[in-house]
CSV table of C-alpha atoms and ligand atoms in Angstrom, one decimal:
chain,number,residue,atom,x,y,z
Z,1,ASP,CA,18.3,18.8,42.5
Z,2,TYR,CA,19.7,20.2,39.3
Z,3,ALA,CA,18.7,17.4,37.0
Z,4,LEU,CA,15.2,17.4,38.2
Z,5,TYR,CA,14.9,21.2,37.7
Z,6,ASN,CA,16.3,20.9,34.3
Z,7,SER,CA,13.9,18.2,33.2
Z,8,LYS,CA,11.0,20.1,34.6
Z,9,THR,CA,11.7,23.2,32.5
Z,10,THR,CA,12.2,21.0,29.5
Z,11,SER,CA,9.0,19.2,30.0
Z,12,ARG,CA,7.1,22.5,30.7
Z,13,GLY,CA,8.6,23.8,27.4
Z,14,ARG,CA,7.6,20.7,25.6
Z,15,THR,CA,4.0,20.9,26.9
Z,16,THR,CA,3.5,24.3,25.4
Z,17,VAL,CA,5.0,23.3,22.1
Z,18,TYR,CA,3.0,20.1,22.1
Z,19,SER,CA,-0.3,21.8,22.6
Z,20,ALA,CA,0.3,24.3,19.8
Z,21,GLU,CA,1.3,21.5,17.5
Z,22,HIS,CA,-1.7,19.5,18.7
Z,23,GLU,CA,-4.1,22.3,18.0
Z,24,ALA,CA,-2.6,22.8,14.5
Z,25,ARG,CA,-3.0,19.2,13.9
Z,26,ILE,CA,-6.6,19.1,15.0
Z,27,ARG,CA,-7.3,22.1,12.7
Z,28,SER,CA,-5.7,20.4,9.8
Z,29,GLU,CA,-7.6,17.2,10.4
Z,30,ARG,CA,-10.9,19.1,10.5
Z,31,ALA,CA,-10.0,20.8,7.2
Z,32,ILE,CA,-9.2,17.5,5.6
Z,33,GLU,CA,-12.4,16.0,7.1
Z,34,ASN,CA,-14.5,18.9,5.7
Z,35,ALA,CA,-12.8,18.8,2.3
Z,36,LEU,CA,-13.3,15.0,2.1
Z,37,GLN,CA,-16.9,15.3,3.1
Z,38,ASN,CA,-17.5,17.7,0.2
Z,39,ALA,CA,-15.2,16.1,-2.3
Z,40,ASP,CA,-16.3,15.1,-5.7
Z,41,LEU,CA,-14.6,11.7,-5.8
Z,42,ALA,CA,-14.7,11.4,-9.6
Z,43,LYS,CA,-13.1,14.8,-10.1
Z,44,GLU,CA,-10.6,15.1,-7.3
Z,45,PHE,CA,-9.2,11.6,-6.9
Z,46,GLU,CA,-6.9,9.8,-9.3
Z,47,ILE,CA,-5.0,6.5,-9.1
Z,48,TYR,CA,-1.3,6.4,-9.8
Z,49,PHE,CA,0.3,3.1,-10.9
Z,50,GLN,CA,3.7,2.0,-9.7
Z,51,PRO,CA,5.3,-1.0,-11.5
Z,52,VAL,CA,6.1,-4.3,-9.7
Z,53,ILE,CA,9.2,-5.9,-11.3
Z,54,SER,CA,10.2,-9.5,-11.5
Z,55,LEU,CA,13.9,-10.6,-11.0
Z,56,PRO,CA,16.1,-11.6,-12.6
Z,57,GLU,CA,14.1,-10.8,-15.7
Z,58,ARG,CA,13.5,-7.2,-14.8
Z,59,GLU,CA,10.0,-7.2,-16.4
Z,60,VAL,CA,6.9,-5.5,-15.3
Z,61,VAL,CA,4.4,-8.0,-13.8
Z,62,GLY,CA,1.8,-5.6,-12.5
Z,63,PHE,CA,1.1,-2.3,-10.8
Z,64,GLU,CA,0.3,-1.1,-7.3
Z,65,ALA,CA,-2.6,1.4,-7.3
Z,66,LEU,CA,-1.9,4.4,-5.1
Z,67,ALA,CA,-4.6,7.0,-4.5
Z,68,ARG,CA,-3.9,10.7,-5.2
Z,69,TRP,CA,-6.2,13.4,-4.0
Z,70,ASP,CA,-6.0,16.9,-5.5
Z,71,SER,CA,-8.5,18.9,-3.3
Z,72,PRO,CA,-9.6,22.3,-4.7
Z,73,VAL,CA,-9.2,23.7,-1.2
Z,74,LEU,CA,-6.2,21.9,0.2
Z,75,ASN,CA,-4.3,21.0,-3.0
Z,76,ARG,CA,-2.6,17.6,-2.9
Z,77,VAL,CA,-3.2,15.6,0.3
Z,78,PRO,CA,-1.1,12.4,0.7
Z,79,PRO,CA,-2.9,9.1,1.3
Z,80,ASP,CA,-1.2,8.6,4.6
Z,81,ARG,CA,-3.0,11.7,5.8
Z,82,PHE,CA,-6.5,11.2,4.3
Z,83,ILE,CA,-7.0,7.5,4.6
Z,84,PRO,CA,-7.0,7.5,8.5
Z,85,ILE,CA,-9.4,10.4,8.5
Z,86,ALA,CA,-11.7,8.7,6.0
Z,87,GLU,CA,-11.6,5.7,8.3
Z,88,ARG,CA,-12.4,7.6,11.4
Z,89,THR,CA,-15.3,9.6,9.8
Z,90,GLY,CA,-16.9,6.6,8.1
Z,91,MET,CA,-16.1,7.8,4.6
Z,92,ILE,CA,-13.7,5.0,3.8
Z,93,HIS,CA,-16.3,2.6,2.4
Z,94,ARG,CA,-17.4,5.0,-0.4
Z,95,LEU,CA,-13.8,6.0,-1.1
Z,96,THR,CA,-12.5,2.4,-1.3
Z,97,VAL,CA,-15.3,1.3,-3.6
Z,98,HIS,CA,-14.9,4.3,-5.8
Z,99,LEU,CA,-11.1,3.9,-6.1
Z,100,PHE,CA,-11.2,0.2,-6.7
Z,101,GLU,CA,-13.8,0.5,-9.4
Z,102,ARG,CA,-11.6,3.1,-11.1
Z,103,ALA,CA,-8.5,1.0,-10.7
Z,104,VAL,CA,-10.1,-2.1,-12.2
Z,105,GLU,CA,-11.5,-0.2,-15.2
Z,106,GLN,CA,-8.0,1.2,-15.8
Z,107,ILE,CA,-6.1,-2.1,-15.4
Z,108,ASN,CA,-8.7,-3.7,-17.8
Z,109,GLY,CA,-7.3,-1.4,-20.5
Z,110,LEU,CA,-3.8,-2.9,-20.0
Z,111,PRO,CA,-2.4,-6.3,-21.3
Z,112,GLY,CA,-4.2,-9.1,-19.5
Z,113,SER,CA,-1.1,-10.6,-17.8
Z,114,LEU,CA,-0.6,-7.6,-15.6
Z,115,SER,CA,-1.8,-7.7,-12.0
Z,116,LEU,CA,-3.3,-5.0,-9.9
Z,117,SER,CA,-2.3,-4.5,-6.3
Z,118,PHE,CA,-4.8,-2.5,-4.3
Z,119,ASN,CA,-4.4,-1.3,-0.7
Z,120,LEU,CA,-7.2,-2.0,1.8
Z,121,SER,CA,-7.6,-0.1,5.1
Z,122,ALA,CA,-8.4,-1.6,8.5
Z,123,HIS,CA,-12.1,-0.8,8.1
Z,124,ASP,CA,-12.2,-2.4,4.6
Z,125,VAL,CA,-10.8,-5.7,5.8
Z,126,THR,CA,-13.3,-6.1,8.6
Z,127,SER,CA,-16.4,-4.9,6.7
Z,128,ALA,CA,-18.5,-7.6,5.0
Z,129,GLU,CA,-20.3,-4.8,3.1
Z,130,THR,CA,-17.1,-3.5,1.6
Z,131,VAL,CA,-15.9,-7.0,0.7
Z,132,ALA,CA,-19.2,-7.7,-1.0
Z,133,ALA,CA,-18.9,-4.4,-2.9
Z,134,LEU,CA,-15.4,-5.2,-4.0
Z,135,LEU,CA,-16.4,-8.6,-5.3
Z,136,ASP,CA,-19.4,-7.1,-7.1
Z,137,ILE,CA,-17.0,-4.8,-9.0
Z,138,ILE,CA,-14.8,-7.7,-10.0
Z,139,ARG,CA,-17.8,-9.5,-11.4
Z,140,LEU,CA,-19.4,-6.5,-13.1
Z,141,LYS,CA,-16.1,-5.3,-14.6
Z,142,LYS,CA,-15.4,-8.9,-15.8
Z,143,ILE,CA,-11.8,-8.9,-14.5
Z,144,ASP,CA,-10.0,-12.2,-13.8
Z,145,PRO,CA,-9.9,-12.2,-10.0
Z,146,ARG,CA,-6.5,-13.9,-10.2
Z,147,ARG,CA,-5.1,-10.6,-11.5
Z,148,ILE,CA,-6.1,-8.8,-8.2
Z,149,MET,CA,-4.0,-8.7,-5.1
Z,150,PHE,CA,-5.4,-6.9,-2.1
Z,151,GLU,CA,-2.8,-5.5,0.3
Z,152,ILE,CA,-3.5,-5.4,4.0
Z,153,THR,CA,-1.3,-4.7,7.0
Z,154,GLU,CA,-1.0,-6.6,10.3
Z,155,THR,CA,-2.1,-3.6,12.2
Z,156,SER,CA,-5.4,-3.5,10.4
Z,157,VAL,CA,-6.1,-7.1,11.2
Z,158,ILE,CA,-5.1,-7.0,14.9
Z,159,GLY,CA,-8.0,-5.0,16.2
Z,160,SER,CA,-10.8,-7.3,15.0
Z,161,TYR,CA,-9.0,-10.5,14.1
Z,162,GLU,CA,-12.2,-12.6,13.8
Z,163,ALA,CA,-14.0,-10.2,11.4
Z,164,ALA,CA,-10.8,-9.8,9.4
Z,165,GLU,CA,-10.3,-13.5,9.0
Z,166,THR,CA,-13.8,-14.0,7.8
Z,167,CYS,CA,-13.5,-11.1,5.2
Z,168,LEU,CA,-10.1,-12.3,4.0
Z,169,LYS,CA,-11.3,-15.9,3.6
Z,170,THR,CA,-14.3,-14.6,1.5
Z,171,LEU,CA,-12.0,-12.6,-0.7
Z,172,ARG,CA,-9.6,-15.4,-1.2
Z,173,ALA,CA,-12.4,-17.9,-1.9
Z,174,ALA,CA,-13.4,-15.6,-4.8
Z,175,GLY,CA,-9.9,-16.1,-6.3
Z,176,VAL,CA,-8.1,-12.9,-5.5
Z,177,LYS,CA,-4.7,-12.8,-3.8
Z,178,LEU,CA,-3.8,-11.3,-0.5
Z,179,ALA,CA,-0.5,-9.5,0.4
Z,180,LEU,CA,0.7,-8.6,3.9
Z,181,ASP,CA,2.1,-5.0,3.4
Z,182,ASP,CA,4.8,-3.1,5.3
Z,183,PHE,CA,6.0,-6.4,6.7
Z,184,GLY,CA,8.7,-6.0,9.3
Z,185,THR,CA,7.3,-2.8,10.8
Z,186,GLY,CA,4.6,-4.1,13.0
Z,187,TYR,CA,4.5,-7.3,15.0
Z,188,SER,CA,5.6,-9.4,12.1
Z,189,SER,CA,4.2,-12.3,13.9
Z,190,LEU,CA,4.8,-15.6,12.2
Z,191,GLY,CA,1.5,-16.6,13.6
Z,192,TYR,CA,-0.3,-14.1,11.3
Z,193,LEU,CA,1.6,-15.4,8.3
Z,194,HIS,CA,0.6,-18.9,9.2
Z,195,ARG,CA,-3.1,-18.3,10.2
Z,196,LEU,CA,-4.1,-15.8,7.6
Z,197,PRO,CA,-4.6,-16.9,4.0
Z,198,ILE,CA,-1.7,-14.9,2.6
Z,199,ASP,CA,-0.2,-15.2,-0.9
Z,200,CYS,CA,2.5,-12.5,-0.6
Z,201,VAL,CA,4.6,-10.6,1.8
Z,202,LYS,CA,5.8,-7.1,1.1
Z,203,ILE,CA,9.0,-6.2,2.9
Z,204,ASP,CA,8.9,-2.6,4.2
Z,205,ARG,CA,11.2,-0.2,2.5
Z,206,SER,CA,12.9,0.7,5.8
Z,207,PHE,CA,14.9,-2.5,5.4
Z,208,VAL,CA,16.1,-1.6,1.9
Z,209,SER,CA,17.2,1.9,2.9
Z,210,GLY,CA,19.5,0.3,5.4
Z,211,ILE,CA,20.6,-2.5,3.2
Z,212,ALA,CA,24.3,-1.6,3.6
Z,213,ASP,CA,23.8,-2.8,7.2
Z,214,PRO,CA,24.4,-6.6,7.6
Z,215,VAL,CA,21.5,-6.9,10.0
Z,216,ALA,CA,19.1,-5.4,7.4
Z,217,ILE,CA,20.5,-7.8,4.8
Z,218,GLY,CA,20.0,-10.7,7.2
Z,219,VAL,CA,16.4,-9.7,7.9
Z,220,VAL,CA,15.6,-9.4,4.2
Z,221,ASN,CA,17.4,-12.7,3.5
Z,222,SER,CA,15.4,-14.5,6.2
Z,223,ILE,CA,12.1,-13.2,5.1
Z,224,VAL,CA,12.8,-14.0,1.5
Z,225,ASN,CA,13.8,-17.6,2.5
Z,226,LEU,CA,10.8,-17.9,4.8
Z,227,CYS,CA,8.5,-16.9,1.9
Z,228,ARG,CA,10.2,-19.4,-0.4
Z,229,SER,CA,9.7,-22.2,2.1
Z,230,MET,CA,6.1,-21.2,2.6
Z,231,GLN,CA,5.6,-21.0,-1.1
Z,232,ILE,CA,4.4,-17.4,-1.0
Z,233,LEU,CA,5.4,-14.4,-3.1
Z,234,CYS,CA,7.7,-11.8,-1.6
Z,235,VAL,CA,8.0,-8.2,-2.8
Z,236,VAL,CA,10.8,-5.9,-1.6
Z,237,GLU,CA,9.6,-2.3,-1.5
Z,238,GLY,CA,11.5,1.0,-1.8
Z,239,VAL,CA,14.4,0.0,-4.1
Z,240,GLU,CA,15.9,3.3,-5.0
Z,241,LYS,CA,19.6,2.6,-5.9
Z,242,PRO,CA,21.5,0.2,-8.1
Z,243,ASP,CA,23.6,-1.1,-5.2
Z,244,GLN,CA,20.4,-2.0,-3.3
Z,245,LEU,CA,19.2,-3.9,-6.3
Z,246,GLU,CA,22.5,-5.8,-6.5
Z,247,VAL,CA,22.1,-7.0,-2.9
Z,248,LEU,CA,18.5,-8.1,-3.6
Z,249,GLU,CA,19.5,-9.9,-6.7
Z,250,ALA,CA,22.2,-11.8,-4.7
Z,251,LEU,CA,19.5,-12.8,-2.2
Z,252,GLN,CA,17.4,-14.0,-5.1
Z,253,CYS,CA,14.5,-11.8,-4.4
Z,254,HIS,CA,11.8,-12.5,-6.9
Z,255,LEU,CA,9.8,-9.2,-6.9
Z,256,VAL,CA,10.8,-5.6,-6.3
Z,257,GLN,CA,9.2,-2.2,-6.4
Z,258,GLY,CA,10.7,1.2,-6.1
Z,259,PHE,CA,11.8,4.5,-7.6
Z,260,LEU,CA,14.8,2.9,-9.3
Z,261,PHE,CA,12.3,1.1,-11.6
Z,262,GLY,CA,9.5,3.5,-11.7
Z,263,ARG,CA,7.6,6.1,-9.6
Z,264,PRO,CA,3.9,5.9,-9.2
Z,265,GLN,CA,2.4,7.7,-12.3
Z,266,PRO,CA,-0.9,8.5,-13.8
Z,267,TYR,CA,-2.8,5.9,-15.8
Z,268,GLU,CA,-2.5,7.8,-19.0
Z,269,THR,CA,1.3,7.7,-18.8
Z,270,VAL,CA,1.5,4.0,-18.0
Z,271,ALA,CA,-1.1,3.1,-20.6
Z,272,ALA,CA,0.5,5.1,-23.4
Z,273,SER,CA,3.9,3.5,-22.9
Z,274,ALA,CA,2.5,0.0,-22.3
Z,275,LEU,CA,0.2,0.0,-25.3
Z,276,GLU,CA,2.4,1.9,-27.7
Z,277,ALA,CA,5.9,0.7,-26.9
Z,278,GLY,CA,5.1,-2.5,-24.9
Z,279,THR,CA,7.3,-1.1,-22.1
Z,280,VAL,CA,6.9,0.8,-18.9
Z,281,ASP,CA,9.8,2.9,-17.7
Z,282,GLY,CA,11.9,1.2,-20.3
Z,283,LEU,CA,11.1,-2.3,-19.0
Z,284,SER,CA,9.3,-4.9,-21.0
Z,285,LEU,CA,6.0,-6.4,-19.8
Z,286,SER,CA,5.9,-9.9,-18.6
Z,287,ASN,CA,3.8,-12.4,-20.5
Z,288,GLY,CA,3.3,-14.6,-17.5
Z,289,SER,CA,1.4,-13.9,-14.3
Z,290,ILE,CA,2.8,-12.5,-11.1
Z,291,ASN,CA,3.2,-16.1,-9.9
Z,292,GLY,CA,6.2,-16.4,-12.3
E,1,LIG,P1,2.2,1.4,0.8
E,1,LIG,O1,1.0,0.6,0.4
E,1,LIG,O2,3.2,0.8,1.6
E,1,LIG,O3,2.7,2.1,-0.5
E,1,LIG,C1,4.1,2.3,-0.8
E,1,LIG,C2,4.4,3.8,-0.6
E,1,LIG,O4,5.8,4.0,-0.8
E,1,LIG,C3,3.7,4.7,-1.6
E,1,LIG,O5,3.5,6.0,-1.0
E,1,LIG,C4,4.8,4.9,-2.7
E,1,LIG,O6,4.7,6.0,-3.5
E,1,LIG,C5,6.1,4.9,-1.9
E,1,LIG,N1,7.2,4.4,-2.6
E,1,LIG,C6,7.3,3.5,-3.6
E,1,LIG,N2,8.6,3.3,-4.0
E,1,LIG,C7,9.3,4.0,-3.2
E,1,LIG,C8,10.8,4.3,-3.1
E,1,LIG,O7,11.6,3.7,-3.9
E,1,LIG,N3,11.2,5.2,-2.2
E,1,LIG,C9,10.3,5.8,-1.4
E,1,LIG,N4,10.8,6.7,-0.5
E,1,LIG,N5,9.0,5.6,-1.4
E,1,LIG,C10,8.5,4.7,-2.3
E,1,LIG,P2,2.1,6.7,-1.1
E,1,LIG,O8,1.6,6.6,-2.5
E,1,LIG,O9,2.3,8.1,-0.5
E,1,LIG,O10,1.2,5.9,-0.2
E,1,LIG,C11,1.4,5.8,1.2
E,1,LIG,C12,0.5,4.8,1.8
E,1,LIG,O11,-0.9,5.2,1.7
E,1,LIG,C13,0.5,3.4,1.2
E,1,LIG,O12,1.6,2.7,1.7
E,1,LIG,C14,-0.8,2.8,1.6
E,1,LIG,O13,-0.7,2.3,2.9
E,1,LIG,C15,-1.7,4.1,1.6
E,1,LIG,N6,-2.5,4.1,0.4
E,1,LIG,C16,-2.2,4.6,-0.8
E,1,LIG,N7,-3.3,4.5,-1.6
E,1,LIG,C17,-4.3,3.9,-0.9
E,1,LIG,C18,-5.6,3.5,-1.2
E,1,LIG,O14,-6.1,3.6,-2.4
E,1,LIG,N8,-6.3,2.9,-0.2
E,1,LIG,C19,-5.8,2.7,1.0
E,1,LIG,N9,-6.5,2.1,2.0
E,1,LIG,N10,-4.5,3.1,1.3
E,1,LIG,C20,-3.8,3.6,0.4
E,2,LIG,MG1,0.8,-1.2,-0.5
E,3,LIG,MG1,4.2,-0.9,2.0
E,4,LIG,MG1,1.6,1.5,4.2
């Protein structure tokens, strides 16, 4: 039968392509793994800061810390690539602790009302050892824990729910805030929102890129209202265009983040403009906390 024949050739063709791609991927993962193993964390890693903006004020209330790795062998490797490999190879604990310590030192150099959002990986949120190390840093660096928001994803919690719940409760008991990142992309189970001690939801940027679509608007609107009724914060990620902002303002979103306001940038850039001009990307700094 013709259709069957056709699909067989296609699938045979695909199999060949797939295994070449697969091999290339394995090679590149090994290269990342090796480079990571030999990396000088202090020299090769840097934290970029992206502003979080409050509406309708359009003020900077804090920053999300985003890791940047410039490997001398591989050049810049994006965090989406190296974080999963660091997790798989057991290097994530050392990396997370190093990055968080650096991020806290840096945010400590900025006005005290600004918050720091820091991403945790799946391993981080299930490791009592990592949690203890993070809390030690908060104590040693004398930062007000209320300025810290740890970002986690549903997918990182799902695998070992019990361990994650214990870790998250420990963090929260120490006074830090917790955000559910990339909301809307995974299971987005209301059960998680309800059962986990969450202070904030970050709506994934895929909803904003499609915000001309009434369905996307409806989804964002529902999540914003849900957050309001649960009295938790809500950040809409990935705002790139003025017309997207207009829609979000009409929905009364309280917090936004995206290239329209500011790209992630090195600490020196953010600090210079925050301390010298009292602005970041032309926006003034909020005097209040992220809670508004
Ligand atoms: P995320 O936490 O969801 O971070 C948001 C990502 O969206 C960042 O990518 C940011 O640069 C990008 N972004 C922000 N605004 C816009 C926009 O308007 N348009 C577009 N197209 N993109 C925007 P980045 O820095 O490449 O980070 C990717 C992911 O890697 C992060 O997603 C986070 O899950 C992870 N990551 C980054 N730094 C760390 C870290 O220090 N530790 C851990 N565990 N994960 C990290
Ligand atoms: Mg994040
Ligand atoms: Mg996100
Ligand atoms: Mg993410």
